[in-house]
């Protein structure tokens, strides 16, 4: 995933740390990514009625 610096206050950090421990993730950044992907998947299912894969797309030109 692309790197984005997100400032967290103490309340946010405590919340994210609880989720990190519950889900067995290694870092707060992984928690943030997990929460975003979870929300995107849920919204995608709601809009389209189907699940969608969440992965980076390699943007190389198709014809050279």
Short mmCIF file of C-alpha atoms in Angstrom, two decimals:
data_model
loop_
_atom_site.label_atom_id
_atom_site.label_comp_id
_atom_site.label_asym_id
_atom_site.label_seq_id
_atom_site.Cartn_x
_atom_site.Cartn_y
_atom_site.Cartn_z
CA UNK A 1 0.00 0.00 0.00
CA UNK A 2 1.17 3.58 -0.55
CA UNK A 3 2.62 5.24 2.52
CA UNK A 4 0.53 7.98 4.13
CA UNK A 5 1.39 9.70 7.41
CA UNK A 6 -1.68 9.91 9.60
CA UNK A 7 -1.53 11.79 12.89
CA UNK A 8 -3.16 9.95 15.80
CA UNK A 9 -4.15 11.41 19.13
CA UNK A 10 -3.95 9.32 22.33
CA UNK A 11 -7.56 8.14 22.07
CA UNK A 12 -7.04 6.97 18.47
CA UNK A 13 -3.81 5.21 19.38
CA UNK A 14 -5.47 3.36 22.26
CA UNK A 15 -8.35 2.26 20.02
CA UNK A 16 -6.00 1.12 17.24
CA UNK A 17 -3.77 -0.71 19.74
CA UNK A 18 -6.75 -2.69 21.06
CA UNK A 19 -7.67 -3.70 17.51
CA UNK A 20 -4.03 -4.56 16.76
CA UNK A 21 -3.91 -6.96 19.71
CA UNK A 22 -7.31 -8.46 18.94
CA UNK A 23 -6.49 -9.11 15.27
CA UNK A 24 -2.84 -10.11 15.88
CA UNK A 25 -1.39 -7.43 13.61
CA UNK A 26 2.21 -6.23 13.88
CA UNK A 27 1.76 -2.44 13.75
CA UNK A 28 -0.69 0.45 13.97
CA UNK A 29 -0.14 1.04 10.24
CA UNK A 30 -1.34 -2.51 9.52
CA UNK A 31 -4.42 -1.86 11.65
CA UNK A 32 -5.18 1.29 9.69
CA UNK A 33 -4.79 -0.58 6.38
CA UNK A 34 -6.93 -3.48 7.67
CA UNK A 35 -9.71 -1.11 8.79
CA UNK A 36 -9.70 0.73 5.46
CA UNK A 37 -9.78 -2.48 3.41
CA UNK A 38 -12.54 -3.90 5.59
CA UNK A 39 -14.65 -0.78 5.11
CA UNK A 40 -14.02 -0.72 1.35
CA UNK A 41 -14.99 -4.38 1.01
CA UNK A 42 -18.17 -3.83 3.00
CA UNK A 43 -19.16 -0.80 0.91
CA UNK A 44 -18.28 -2.62 -2.33
CA UNK A 45 -20.54 -5.54 -1.36
CA UNK A 46 -23.29 -3.10 -0.46
CA UNK A 47 -23.06 -1.25 -3.78
CA UNK A 48 -22.43 -4.15 -6.18
CA UNK A 49 -23.76 -7.13 -4.26
CA UNK A 50 -20.40 -8.88 -4.76
CA UNK A 51 -17.05 -8.98 -3.01
CA UNK A 52 -14.04 -7.42 -4.68
CA UNK A 53 -10.34 -8.25 -4.36
CA UNK A 54 -8.26 -5.59 -2.65
CA UNK A 55 -4.74 -5.57 -4.10
CA UNK A 56 -2.39 -3.19 -5.86
CA UNK A 57 -2.68 -3.04 -9.63
CA UNK A 58 0.57 -2.91 -11.60
CA UNK A 59 0.17 -0.04 -14.05
CA UNK A 60 2.54 -1.01 -16.87
CA UNK A 61 1.74 0.02 -20.45
CA UNK A 62 0.06 -2.84 -22.33
CA UNK A 63 1.79 -2.15 -25.65
CA UNK A 64 5.40 -1.13 -26.04
#
